[in-house]
CSV table of C-alpha atoms in Angstrom, one decimal:
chain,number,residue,atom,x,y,z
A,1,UNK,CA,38.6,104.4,215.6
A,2,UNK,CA,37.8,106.9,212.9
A,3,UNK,CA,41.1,107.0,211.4
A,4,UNK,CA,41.3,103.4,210.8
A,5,UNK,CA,37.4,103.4,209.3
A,6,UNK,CA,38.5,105.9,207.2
A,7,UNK,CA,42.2,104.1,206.2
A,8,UNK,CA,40.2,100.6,205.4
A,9,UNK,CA,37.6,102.6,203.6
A,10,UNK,CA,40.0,104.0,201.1
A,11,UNK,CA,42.2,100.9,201.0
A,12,UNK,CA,39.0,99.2,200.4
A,13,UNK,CA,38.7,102.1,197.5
A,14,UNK,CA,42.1,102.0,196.4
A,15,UNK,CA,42.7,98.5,196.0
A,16,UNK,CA,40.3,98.0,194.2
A,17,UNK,CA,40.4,101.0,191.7
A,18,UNK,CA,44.2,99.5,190.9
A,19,UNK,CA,42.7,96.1,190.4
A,20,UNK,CA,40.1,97.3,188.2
A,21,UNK,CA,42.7,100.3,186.3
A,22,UNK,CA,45.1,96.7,185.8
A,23,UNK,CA,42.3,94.4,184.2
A,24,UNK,CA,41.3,97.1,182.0
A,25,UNK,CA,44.8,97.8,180.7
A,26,UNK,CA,45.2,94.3,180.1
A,27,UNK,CA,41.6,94.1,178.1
A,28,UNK,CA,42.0,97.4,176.4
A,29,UNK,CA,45.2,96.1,174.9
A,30,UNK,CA,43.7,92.8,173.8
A,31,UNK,CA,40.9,94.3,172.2
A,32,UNK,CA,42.5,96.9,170.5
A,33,UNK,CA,44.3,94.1,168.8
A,34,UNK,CA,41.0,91.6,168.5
A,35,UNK,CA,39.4,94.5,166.6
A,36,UNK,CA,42.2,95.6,164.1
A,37,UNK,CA,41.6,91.9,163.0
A,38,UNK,CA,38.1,92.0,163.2
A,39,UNK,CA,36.3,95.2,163.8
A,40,UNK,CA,33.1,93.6,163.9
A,41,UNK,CA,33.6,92.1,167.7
A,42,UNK,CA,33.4,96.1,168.9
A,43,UNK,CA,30.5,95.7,170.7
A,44,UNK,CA,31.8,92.2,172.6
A,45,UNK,CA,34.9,94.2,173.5
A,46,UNK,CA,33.1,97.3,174.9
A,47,UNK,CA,31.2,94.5,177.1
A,48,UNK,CA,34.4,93.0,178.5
A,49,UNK,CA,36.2,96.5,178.6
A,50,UNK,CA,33.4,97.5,181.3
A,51,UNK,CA,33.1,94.0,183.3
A,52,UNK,CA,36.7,94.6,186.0
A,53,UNK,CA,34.4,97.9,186.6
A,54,UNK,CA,32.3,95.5,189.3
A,55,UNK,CA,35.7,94.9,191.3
A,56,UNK,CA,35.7,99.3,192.0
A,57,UNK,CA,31.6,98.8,192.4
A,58,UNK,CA,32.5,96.1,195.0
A,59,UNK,CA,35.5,98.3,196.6
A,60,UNK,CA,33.1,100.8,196.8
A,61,UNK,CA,30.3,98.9,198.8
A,62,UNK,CA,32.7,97.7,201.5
A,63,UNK,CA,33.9,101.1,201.9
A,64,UNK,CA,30.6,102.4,202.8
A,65,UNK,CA,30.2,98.9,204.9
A,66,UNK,CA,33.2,100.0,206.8
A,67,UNK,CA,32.5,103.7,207.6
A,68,UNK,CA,29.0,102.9,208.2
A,69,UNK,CA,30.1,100.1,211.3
A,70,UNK,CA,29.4,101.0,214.9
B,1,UNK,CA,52.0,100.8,168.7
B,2,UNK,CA,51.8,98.6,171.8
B,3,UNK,CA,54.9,96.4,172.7
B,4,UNK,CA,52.7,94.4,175.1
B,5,UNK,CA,52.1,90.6,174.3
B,6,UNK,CA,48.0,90.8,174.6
B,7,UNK,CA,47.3,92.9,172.1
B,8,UNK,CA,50.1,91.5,169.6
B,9,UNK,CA,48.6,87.8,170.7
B,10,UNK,CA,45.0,89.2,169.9
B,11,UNK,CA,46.0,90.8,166.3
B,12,UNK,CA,47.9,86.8,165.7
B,13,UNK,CA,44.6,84.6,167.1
B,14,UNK,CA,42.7,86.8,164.6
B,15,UNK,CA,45.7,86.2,161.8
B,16,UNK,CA,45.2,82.3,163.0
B,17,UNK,CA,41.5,82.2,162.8
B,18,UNK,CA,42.0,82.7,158.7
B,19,UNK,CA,44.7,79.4,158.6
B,20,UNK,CA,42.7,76.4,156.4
B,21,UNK,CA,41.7,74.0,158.2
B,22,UNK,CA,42.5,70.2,158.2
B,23,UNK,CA,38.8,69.9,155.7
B,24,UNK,CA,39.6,72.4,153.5
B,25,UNK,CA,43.0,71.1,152.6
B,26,UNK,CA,40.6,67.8,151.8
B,27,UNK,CA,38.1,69.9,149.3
B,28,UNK,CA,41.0,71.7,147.6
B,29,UNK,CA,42.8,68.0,147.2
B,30,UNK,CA,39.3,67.1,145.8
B,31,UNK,CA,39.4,69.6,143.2
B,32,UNK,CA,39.7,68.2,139.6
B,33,UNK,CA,42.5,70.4,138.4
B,34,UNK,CA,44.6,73.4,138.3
B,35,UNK,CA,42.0,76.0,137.2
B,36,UNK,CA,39.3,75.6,140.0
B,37,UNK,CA,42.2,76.0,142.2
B,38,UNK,CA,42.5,79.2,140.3
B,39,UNK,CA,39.1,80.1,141.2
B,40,UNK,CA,39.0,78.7,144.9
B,41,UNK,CA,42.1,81.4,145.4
B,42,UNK,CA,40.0,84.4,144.2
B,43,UNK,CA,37.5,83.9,147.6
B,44,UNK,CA,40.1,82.3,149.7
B,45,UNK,CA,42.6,84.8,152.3
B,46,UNK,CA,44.8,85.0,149.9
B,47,UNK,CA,42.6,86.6,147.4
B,48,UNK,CA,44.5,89.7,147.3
B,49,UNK,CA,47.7,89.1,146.5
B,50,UNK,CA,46.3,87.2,143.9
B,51,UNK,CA,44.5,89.6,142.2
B,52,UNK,CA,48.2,91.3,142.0
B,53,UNK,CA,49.8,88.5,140.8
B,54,UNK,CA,47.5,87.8,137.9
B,55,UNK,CA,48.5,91.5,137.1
B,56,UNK,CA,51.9,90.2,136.4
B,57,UNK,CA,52.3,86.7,136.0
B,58,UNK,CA,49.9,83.5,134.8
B,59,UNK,CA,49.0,80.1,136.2
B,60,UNK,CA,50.9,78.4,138.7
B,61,UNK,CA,54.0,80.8,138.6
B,62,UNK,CA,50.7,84.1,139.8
B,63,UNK,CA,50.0,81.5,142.4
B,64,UNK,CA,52.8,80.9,143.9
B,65,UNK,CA,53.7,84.3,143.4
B,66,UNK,CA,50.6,85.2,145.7
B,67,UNK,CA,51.5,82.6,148.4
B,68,UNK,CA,54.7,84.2,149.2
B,69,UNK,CA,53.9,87.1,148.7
B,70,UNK,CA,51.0,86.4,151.4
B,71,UNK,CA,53.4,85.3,153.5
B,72,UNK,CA,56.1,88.3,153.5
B,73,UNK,CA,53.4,90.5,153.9
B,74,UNK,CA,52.4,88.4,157.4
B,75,UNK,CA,56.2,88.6,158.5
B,76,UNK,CA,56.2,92.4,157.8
B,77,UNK,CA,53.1,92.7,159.8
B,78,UNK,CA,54.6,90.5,162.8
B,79,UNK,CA,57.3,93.3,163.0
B,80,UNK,CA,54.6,96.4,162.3
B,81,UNK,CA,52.7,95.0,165.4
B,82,UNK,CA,55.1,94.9,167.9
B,83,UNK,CA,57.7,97.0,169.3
B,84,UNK,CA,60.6,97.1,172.2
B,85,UNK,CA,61.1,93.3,173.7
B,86,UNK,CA,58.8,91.2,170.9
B,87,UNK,CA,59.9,93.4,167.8
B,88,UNK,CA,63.6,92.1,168.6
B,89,UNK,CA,62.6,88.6,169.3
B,90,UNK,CA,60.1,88.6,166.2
B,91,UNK,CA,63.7,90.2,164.0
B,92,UNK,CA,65.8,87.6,165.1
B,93,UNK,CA,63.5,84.7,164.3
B,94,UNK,CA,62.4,86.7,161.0
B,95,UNK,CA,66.5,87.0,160.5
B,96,UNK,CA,66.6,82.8,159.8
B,97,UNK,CA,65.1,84.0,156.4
B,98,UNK,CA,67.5,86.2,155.4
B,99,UNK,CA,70.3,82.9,156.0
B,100,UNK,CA,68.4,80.7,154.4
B,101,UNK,CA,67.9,83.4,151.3
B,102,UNK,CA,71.6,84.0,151.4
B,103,UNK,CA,72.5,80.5,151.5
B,104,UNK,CA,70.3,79.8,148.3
B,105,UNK,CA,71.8,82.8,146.3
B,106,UNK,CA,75.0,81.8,146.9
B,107,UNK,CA,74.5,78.3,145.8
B,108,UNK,CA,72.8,79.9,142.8
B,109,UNK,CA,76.0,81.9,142.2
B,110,UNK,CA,78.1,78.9,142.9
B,111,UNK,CA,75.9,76.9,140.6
B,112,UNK,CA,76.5,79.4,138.0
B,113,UNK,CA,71.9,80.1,137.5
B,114,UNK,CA,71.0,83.0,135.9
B,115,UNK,CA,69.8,85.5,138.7
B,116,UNK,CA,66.0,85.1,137.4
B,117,UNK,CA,66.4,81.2,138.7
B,118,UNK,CA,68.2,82.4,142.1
B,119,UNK,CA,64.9,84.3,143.0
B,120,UNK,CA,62.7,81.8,142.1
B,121,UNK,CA,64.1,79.9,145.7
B,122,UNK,CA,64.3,82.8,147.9
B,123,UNK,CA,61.6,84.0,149.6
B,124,UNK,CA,62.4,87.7,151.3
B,125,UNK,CA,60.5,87.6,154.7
B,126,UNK,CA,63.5,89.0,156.7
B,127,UNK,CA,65.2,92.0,156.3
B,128,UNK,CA,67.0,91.6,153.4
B,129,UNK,CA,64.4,93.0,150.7
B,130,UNK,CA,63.6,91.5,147.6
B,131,UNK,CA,65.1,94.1,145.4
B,132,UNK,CA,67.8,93.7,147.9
B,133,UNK,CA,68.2,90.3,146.7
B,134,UNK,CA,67.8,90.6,142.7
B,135,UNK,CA,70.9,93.1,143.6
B,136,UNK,CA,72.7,89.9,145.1
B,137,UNK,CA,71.4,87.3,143.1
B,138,UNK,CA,72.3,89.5,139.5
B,139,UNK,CA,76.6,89.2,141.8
B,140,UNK,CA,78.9,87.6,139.4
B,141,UNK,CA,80.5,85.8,142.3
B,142,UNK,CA,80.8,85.2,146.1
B,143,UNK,CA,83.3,88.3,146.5
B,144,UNK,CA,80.8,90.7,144.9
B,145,UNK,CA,78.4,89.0,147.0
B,146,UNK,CA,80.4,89.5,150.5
B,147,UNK,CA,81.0,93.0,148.8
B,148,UNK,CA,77.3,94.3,149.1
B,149,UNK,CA,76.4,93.4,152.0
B,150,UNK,CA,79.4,95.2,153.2
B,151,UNK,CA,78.5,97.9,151.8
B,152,UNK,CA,75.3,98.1,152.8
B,153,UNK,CA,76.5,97.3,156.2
B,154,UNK,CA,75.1,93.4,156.8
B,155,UNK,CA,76.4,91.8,159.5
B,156,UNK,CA,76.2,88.5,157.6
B,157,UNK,CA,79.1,90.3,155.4
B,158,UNK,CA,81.4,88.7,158.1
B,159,UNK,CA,80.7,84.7,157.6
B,160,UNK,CA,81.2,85.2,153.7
B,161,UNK,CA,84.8,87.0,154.6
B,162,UNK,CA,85.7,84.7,156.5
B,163,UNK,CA,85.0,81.5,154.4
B,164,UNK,CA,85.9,83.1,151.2
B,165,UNK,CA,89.4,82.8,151.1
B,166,UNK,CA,88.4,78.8,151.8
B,167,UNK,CA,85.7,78.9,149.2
B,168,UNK,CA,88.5,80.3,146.4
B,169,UNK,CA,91.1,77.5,147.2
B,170,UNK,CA,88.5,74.7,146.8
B,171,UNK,CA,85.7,76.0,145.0
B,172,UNK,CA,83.4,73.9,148.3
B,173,UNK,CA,80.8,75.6,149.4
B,174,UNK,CA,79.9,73.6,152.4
B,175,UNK,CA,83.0,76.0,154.5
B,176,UNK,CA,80.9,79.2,153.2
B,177,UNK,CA,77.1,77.5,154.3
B,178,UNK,CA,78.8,75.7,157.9
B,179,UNK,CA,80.1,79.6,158.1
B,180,UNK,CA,77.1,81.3,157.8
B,181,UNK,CA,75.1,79.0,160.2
B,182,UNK,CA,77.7,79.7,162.9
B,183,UNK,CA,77.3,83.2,162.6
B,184,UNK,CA,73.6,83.2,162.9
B,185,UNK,CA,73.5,81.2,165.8
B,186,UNK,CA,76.4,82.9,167.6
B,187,UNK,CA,74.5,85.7,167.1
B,188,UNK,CA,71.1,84.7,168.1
B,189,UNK,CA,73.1,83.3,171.8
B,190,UNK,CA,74.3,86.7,172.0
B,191,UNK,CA,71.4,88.6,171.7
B,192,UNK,CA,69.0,86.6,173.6
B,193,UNK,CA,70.0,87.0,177.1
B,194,UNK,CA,68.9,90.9,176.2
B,195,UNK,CA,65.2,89.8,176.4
B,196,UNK,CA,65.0,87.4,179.4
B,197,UNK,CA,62.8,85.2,180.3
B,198,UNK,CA,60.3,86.0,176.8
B,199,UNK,CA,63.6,84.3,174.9
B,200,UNK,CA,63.3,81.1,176.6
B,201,UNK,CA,61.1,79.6,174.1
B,202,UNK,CA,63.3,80.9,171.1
B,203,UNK,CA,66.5,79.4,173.0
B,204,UNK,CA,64.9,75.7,173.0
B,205,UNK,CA,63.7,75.8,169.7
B,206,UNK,CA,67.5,77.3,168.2
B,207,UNK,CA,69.3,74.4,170.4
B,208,UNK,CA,67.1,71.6,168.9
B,209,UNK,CA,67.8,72.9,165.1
B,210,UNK,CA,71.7,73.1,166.3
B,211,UNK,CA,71.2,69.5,167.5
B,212,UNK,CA,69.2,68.3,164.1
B,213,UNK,CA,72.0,69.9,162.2
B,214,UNK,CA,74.7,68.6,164.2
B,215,UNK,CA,73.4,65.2,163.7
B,216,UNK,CA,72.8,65.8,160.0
B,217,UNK,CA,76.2,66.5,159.7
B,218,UNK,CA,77.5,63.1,162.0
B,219,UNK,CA,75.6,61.1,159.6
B,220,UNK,CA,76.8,62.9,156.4
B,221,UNK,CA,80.4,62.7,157.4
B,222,UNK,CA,80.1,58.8,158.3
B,223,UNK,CA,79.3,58.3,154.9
B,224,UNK,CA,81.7,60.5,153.8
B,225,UNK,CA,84.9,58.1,152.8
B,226,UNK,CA,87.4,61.0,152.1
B,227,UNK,CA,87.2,62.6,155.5
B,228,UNK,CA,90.0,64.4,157.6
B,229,UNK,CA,90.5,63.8,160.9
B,230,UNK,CA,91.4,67.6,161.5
B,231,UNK,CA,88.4,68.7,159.2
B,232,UNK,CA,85.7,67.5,161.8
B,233,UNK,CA,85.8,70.0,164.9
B,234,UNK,CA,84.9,72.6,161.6
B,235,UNK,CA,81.4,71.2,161.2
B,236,UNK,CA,80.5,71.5,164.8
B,237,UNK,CA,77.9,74.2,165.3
B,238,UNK,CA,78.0,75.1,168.9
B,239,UNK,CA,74.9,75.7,170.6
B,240,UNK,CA,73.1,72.6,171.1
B,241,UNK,CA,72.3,70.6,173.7
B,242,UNK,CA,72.4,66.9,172.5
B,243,UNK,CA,76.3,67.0,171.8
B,244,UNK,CA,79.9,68.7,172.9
B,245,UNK,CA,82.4,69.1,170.9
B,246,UNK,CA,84.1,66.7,172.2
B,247,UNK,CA,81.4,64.3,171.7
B,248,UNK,CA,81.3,65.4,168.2
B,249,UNK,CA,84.9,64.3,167.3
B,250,UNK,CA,84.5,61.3,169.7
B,251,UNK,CA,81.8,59.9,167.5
B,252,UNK,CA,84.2,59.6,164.5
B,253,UNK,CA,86.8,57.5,166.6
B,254,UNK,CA,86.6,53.7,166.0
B,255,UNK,CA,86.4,53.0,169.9
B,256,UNK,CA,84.7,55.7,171.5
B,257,UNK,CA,81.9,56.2,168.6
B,258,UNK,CA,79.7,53.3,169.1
B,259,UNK,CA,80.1,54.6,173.0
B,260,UNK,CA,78.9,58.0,171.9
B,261,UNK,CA,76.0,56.7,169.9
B,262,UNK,CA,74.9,54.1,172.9
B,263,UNK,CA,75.0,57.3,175.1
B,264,UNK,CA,72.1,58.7,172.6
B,265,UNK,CA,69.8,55.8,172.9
B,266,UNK,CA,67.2,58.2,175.1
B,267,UNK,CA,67.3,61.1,171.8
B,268,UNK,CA,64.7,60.8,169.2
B,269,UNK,CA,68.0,61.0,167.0
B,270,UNK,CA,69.6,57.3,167.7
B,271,UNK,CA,67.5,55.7,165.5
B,272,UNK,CA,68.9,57.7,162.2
B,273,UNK,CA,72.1,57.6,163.9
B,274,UNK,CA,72.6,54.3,163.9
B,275,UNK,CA,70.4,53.2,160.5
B,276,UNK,CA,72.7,52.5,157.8
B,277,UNK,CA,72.9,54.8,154.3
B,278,UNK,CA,71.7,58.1,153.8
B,279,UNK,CA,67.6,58.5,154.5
B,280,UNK,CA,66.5,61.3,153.0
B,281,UNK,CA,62.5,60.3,154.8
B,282,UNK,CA,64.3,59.9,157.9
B,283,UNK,CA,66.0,63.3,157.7
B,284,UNK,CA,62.7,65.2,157.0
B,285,UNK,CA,60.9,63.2,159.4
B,286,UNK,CA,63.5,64.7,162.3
B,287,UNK,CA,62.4,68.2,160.2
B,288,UNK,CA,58.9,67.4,160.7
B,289,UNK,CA,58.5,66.9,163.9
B,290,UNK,CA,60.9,69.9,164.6
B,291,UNK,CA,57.7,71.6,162.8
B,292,UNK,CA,55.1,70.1,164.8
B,293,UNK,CA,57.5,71.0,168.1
B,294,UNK,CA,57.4,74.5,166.6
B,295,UNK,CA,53.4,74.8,165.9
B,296,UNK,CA,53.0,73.2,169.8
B,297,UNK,CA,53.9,76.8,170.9
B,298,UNK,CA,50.7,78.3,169.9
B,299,UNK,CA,48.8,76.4,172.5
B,300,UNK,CA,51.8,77.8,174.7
B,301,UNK,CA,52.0,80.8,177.2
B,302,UNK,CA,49.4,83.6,175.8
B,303,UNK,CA,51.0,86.9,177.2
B,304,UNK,CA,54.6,85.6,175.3
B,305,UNK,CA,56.3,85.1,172.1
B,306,UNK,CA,55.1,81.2,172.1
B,307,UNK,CA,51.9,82.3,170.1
B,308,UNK,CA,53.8,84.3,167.4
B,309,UNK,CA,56.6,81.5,167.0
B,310,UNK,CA,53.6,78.8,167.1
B,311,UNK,CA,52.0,80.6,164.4
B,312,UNK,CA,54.5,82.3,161.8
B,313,UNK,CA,55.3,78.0,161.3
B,314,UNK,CA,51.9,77.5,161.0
B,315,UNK,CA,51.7,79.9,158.4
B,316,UNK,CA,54.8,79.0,156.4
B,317,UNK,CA,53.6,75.4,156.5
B,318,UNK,CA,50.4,76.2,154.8
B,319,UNK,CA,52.1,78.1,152.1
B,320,UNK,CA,53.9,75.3,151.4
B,321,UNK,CA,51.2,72.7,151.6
B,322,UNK,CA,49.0,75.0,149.6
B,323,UNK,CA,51.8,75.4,147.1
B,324,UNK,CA,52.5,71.7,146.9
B,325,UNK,CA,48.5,71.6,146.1
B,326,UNK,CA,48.7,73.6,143.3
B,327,UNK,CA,51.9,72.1,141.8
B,328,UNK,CA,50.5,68.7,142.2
B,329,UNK,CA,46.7,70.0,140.4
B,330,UNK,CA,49.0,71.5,137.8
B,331,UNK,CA,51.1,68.6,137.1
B,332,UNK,CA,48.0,66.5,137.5
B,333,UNK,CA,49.4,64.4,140.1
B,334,UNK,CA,46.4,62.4,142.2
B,335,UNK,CA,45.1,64.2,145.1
B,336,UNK,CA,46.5,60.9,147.4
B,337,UNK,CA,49.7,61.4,146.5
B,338,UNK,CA,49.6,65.2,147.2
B,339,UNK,CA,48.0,64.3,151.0
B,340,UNK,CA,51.6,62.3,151.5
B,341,UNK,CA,53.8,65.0,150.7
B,342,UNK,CA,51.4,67.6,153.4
B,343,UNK,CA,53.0,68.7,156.5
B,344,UNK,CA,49.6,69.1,159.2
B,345,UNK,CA,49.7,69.4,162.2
C-alpha cells in the first residue's frame, strides 16, 4: 500500500511539474517575443510567466492528499 | 534566436499592432495636400526611414523611398526572427520578390531604360540585394544578366539559360518571364514537402496564384489571333489545381473548349473566362481577392506560418495604399478617387 501512495504521490508531482515546465516554455517564448516589440508589457508577462506555476501547486496538494490517506 | 512559432507570432502581432487602420487611411485621404502628408510621415511608423530618406532625396520620390525601404527592413526582420522550419518557409515566400525584381529588370533591359529607371520598379525584399540589383539593372543585355547571377551562383541563372537562346531568335520576352515563373514554382513544390505540415498553408496559396495565372494566360491567348497550336502546352505552369494540362490545350479546341469552360462554372474564374475582351478590373479583381485570401491567414492557426504569410501582405498592401496616397496628394488627385484605387481588407 505504501508503494503505490508513494508512486501516485510523485506521479501526482511529476505530471504536473511537466505540465507546468510545458506551459512555461510555451509562455516564455511568447513573451520574449511580445516584449522585443514592446518592452513595456514586462510586468504583464512576468504575471503570465508565473500563472502554469498553480498546476505544480495543485500537483503538489494531491500528493500530500495521497500520502496522507488511511 | 528561437525557431518556435510563439515567439516569432508574438514579435509579428506586435509588427501588426503598428499597421493603419481603416480611419487613418480616411484622415490621411482627408489631408489637403502633399506636404501635411509630409508631416503626418514624421510621427507616423514609418518615421525613421524617413528621416533617412529626406537625407538623400525630396518630396514624393524621399517618400516612397521610406515606404519601401520600411518594408525591406520588415522582410529582413521576418528572416532575423526566425530560424530552422519558419526561416525556410519565410525564404521561399520572401524569394517571389527576388522573381518579380528579376522579371522587371529584365523587361527594363529588354525595354532598353537606363538602369536608374529599372530600380525605380524593383523593390529588393528577397535575397537578391539592392546593390545586387543596380549590378543587374546597370547589364547591357539578358546574357550579361544570366551571366551574374551565374556567377554569383543564383539558381534563377537556370530559367534565363534556358529561355535565352528563345529570347535571341525572337527578341519575346514572354518565353524568358513563362521561364522564370516555372522555375520558381517547381522549386517552391520541391522544397515544400521538407517542412510538412507548417507548408500547407504556403502550398494553397502557390496553387491558387498558378491557377490565376493559368487563367490569365487562357484568356490572353483567346484573344491572341496569331496563335500556334504547338505553342500552347508552353504557357502551362504546372502546379495548380483548377486545370491539367490537358485541360489547358483542350480549352483552345473548338469542340471541347466551351466543354472545358462549362466544367468551370463552380470557380470564381468562369465569369472572366467566359466575358468577352480583355478586363483589365476583372483581372485585378481575381488579384484582389487573392490579397484578401492571403490577409485571411492572419486570423489563421497562431503557433504556424498563417500569421507571418497573413501579415507580410498586409504590410505590402499598406505600402502600396499609402504610396498611392501620397501620389494621389502630390498630383492633387481628390481623396474619392484615391479611396477607389485602395486595396483594404
Amino acid at each position: 500500500m505504501v508503494i503505490w501512495k508513494a508512486l501516485g504521490a510523485a506521479l501526482a508531482i511529476g505530471i504536473s511539474a511537466f505540465a507546468t515546465a510545458w506551459a512555461q516554455s510555451r509562455i516564455g517564448s511568447a513573451a520574449a517575443g511580445a516584449m522585443a516589440e514592446k518592452p513595456e508589457i514586462g510586468g504583464v508577462m512576468i504575471v503570465l510567466e508565473a500563472l502554469p506555476e498553480t498546476i505544480i501547486i495543485l500537483g503538489f496538494v494531491i500528493a500530500i492528499m495521497i500520502v496522507g490517506m488511511k | 534566436m528561437p525557431s518556435d512559432y510563439g515567439y516569432i507570432n508574438a514579435r509579428i502581432r506586435g509588427q501588426h499592432s503598428r499597421l493603419m487602420k481603416q480611419g487613418a487611411y480616411e484622415e490621411l485621404l482627408a489631408l489637403p495636400g502633399f506636404l501635411p502628408m509630409e508631416k503626418w510621415m514624421e510621427s507616423s511608423p514609418y518615421s525613421r526611414q524617413w528621416q533617412l530618406a529626406r537625407a538623400r532625396y525630396q518630396g514624393l520620390e524621399a517618400l516612397e523611398w521610406s515606404l519601401e525601404k520600411n518594408f525591406c527592413q520588415t522582410t529582413e526582420l521576418l528572416l532575423k526572427i526566425a530560424e530552422g522550419r519558419p526561416h525556410h518557409l519565410i525564404a521561399i515566400i520572401l524569394r517571389r520578390w527576388d522573381l518579380s525584381n528579376l522579371i522587371a529588370v529584365a523587361r527594363g533591359i529588354h525595354g532598353g531604360w537606363s538602369s536608374a529607371e529599372i530600380l525605380k520598379s524593383v523593390l529588393p525584399a528577397g535575397s537578391i540585394s539592392e546593390v545586387k540589383l543596380q549590378e543587374l539593372a546597370s547589364q547591357p543585355d539578358l546574357a550579361g544578366l544570366a551571366d551574374t547571377l551565374y556567377t554569383w551562383g543564383d539558381d534563377f541563372y537556370q530559367p534565363f539559360k534556358q529561355a535565352l537562346e528563345e529570347y535571341q531568335k525572337e527578341k519575346d520576352l514572354a518565353p524568358v518571364e513563362l521561364e522564370l515563373y516555372k522555375y520558381y514554382y517547381s522549386q517552391v513544390f520541391k522544397k515544400l514537402p521538407l517542412w510538412g505540415g507548417d507548408s500547407d498553408s504556403l502550398k494553397g496559396l502557390f496553387q491558387r496564384e498558378i491557377d490565376i495565372l493559368n487563367v490569365k494566360a487562357l484568356k490572353r491567348l483567346k484573344e491572341k489571333k496569331d496563335l500556334k497550336p504547338e505553342s500552347i502546352p508552353e504557357y502551362f505552369i504546372p502546379g495548380g489545381t483548377l486545370l491539367s494540362r490537358e485541360t489547358f490545350i483542350r480549352f483552345f479546341d473548338r469542340k471541347e473548349g466551351p466543354k472545358v469552360l462549362a466544367s468551370l462554372k463552380w470557380s470564381p474564374y468562369y465569369g472572366y473566362l467566359s466575358g468577352k475582351g480583355s478586363d483589365q478590373r476583372t483581372e485585378e479583381n481575381l488579384e484582389q481577392e487573392h490579397f484578401r485570401e492571403l490577409s485571411k491567414l492572419y486570423q489563421g492557426n497562431p503557433l504556424g506560418i498563417d500569421l507571418v504569410l497573413g501579415f507580410l501582405w498586409q504590410k505590402y498592401y499598406e505600402v502600396i495604399n499609402l504610396r498611392l496616397v501620397a501620389r494621389g496628394k502630390f498630383y492633387g488627385i481628390s481623396g474619392d478617387q484615391i479611396r477607389d484605387q485602395l486595396l483594404l481588407w
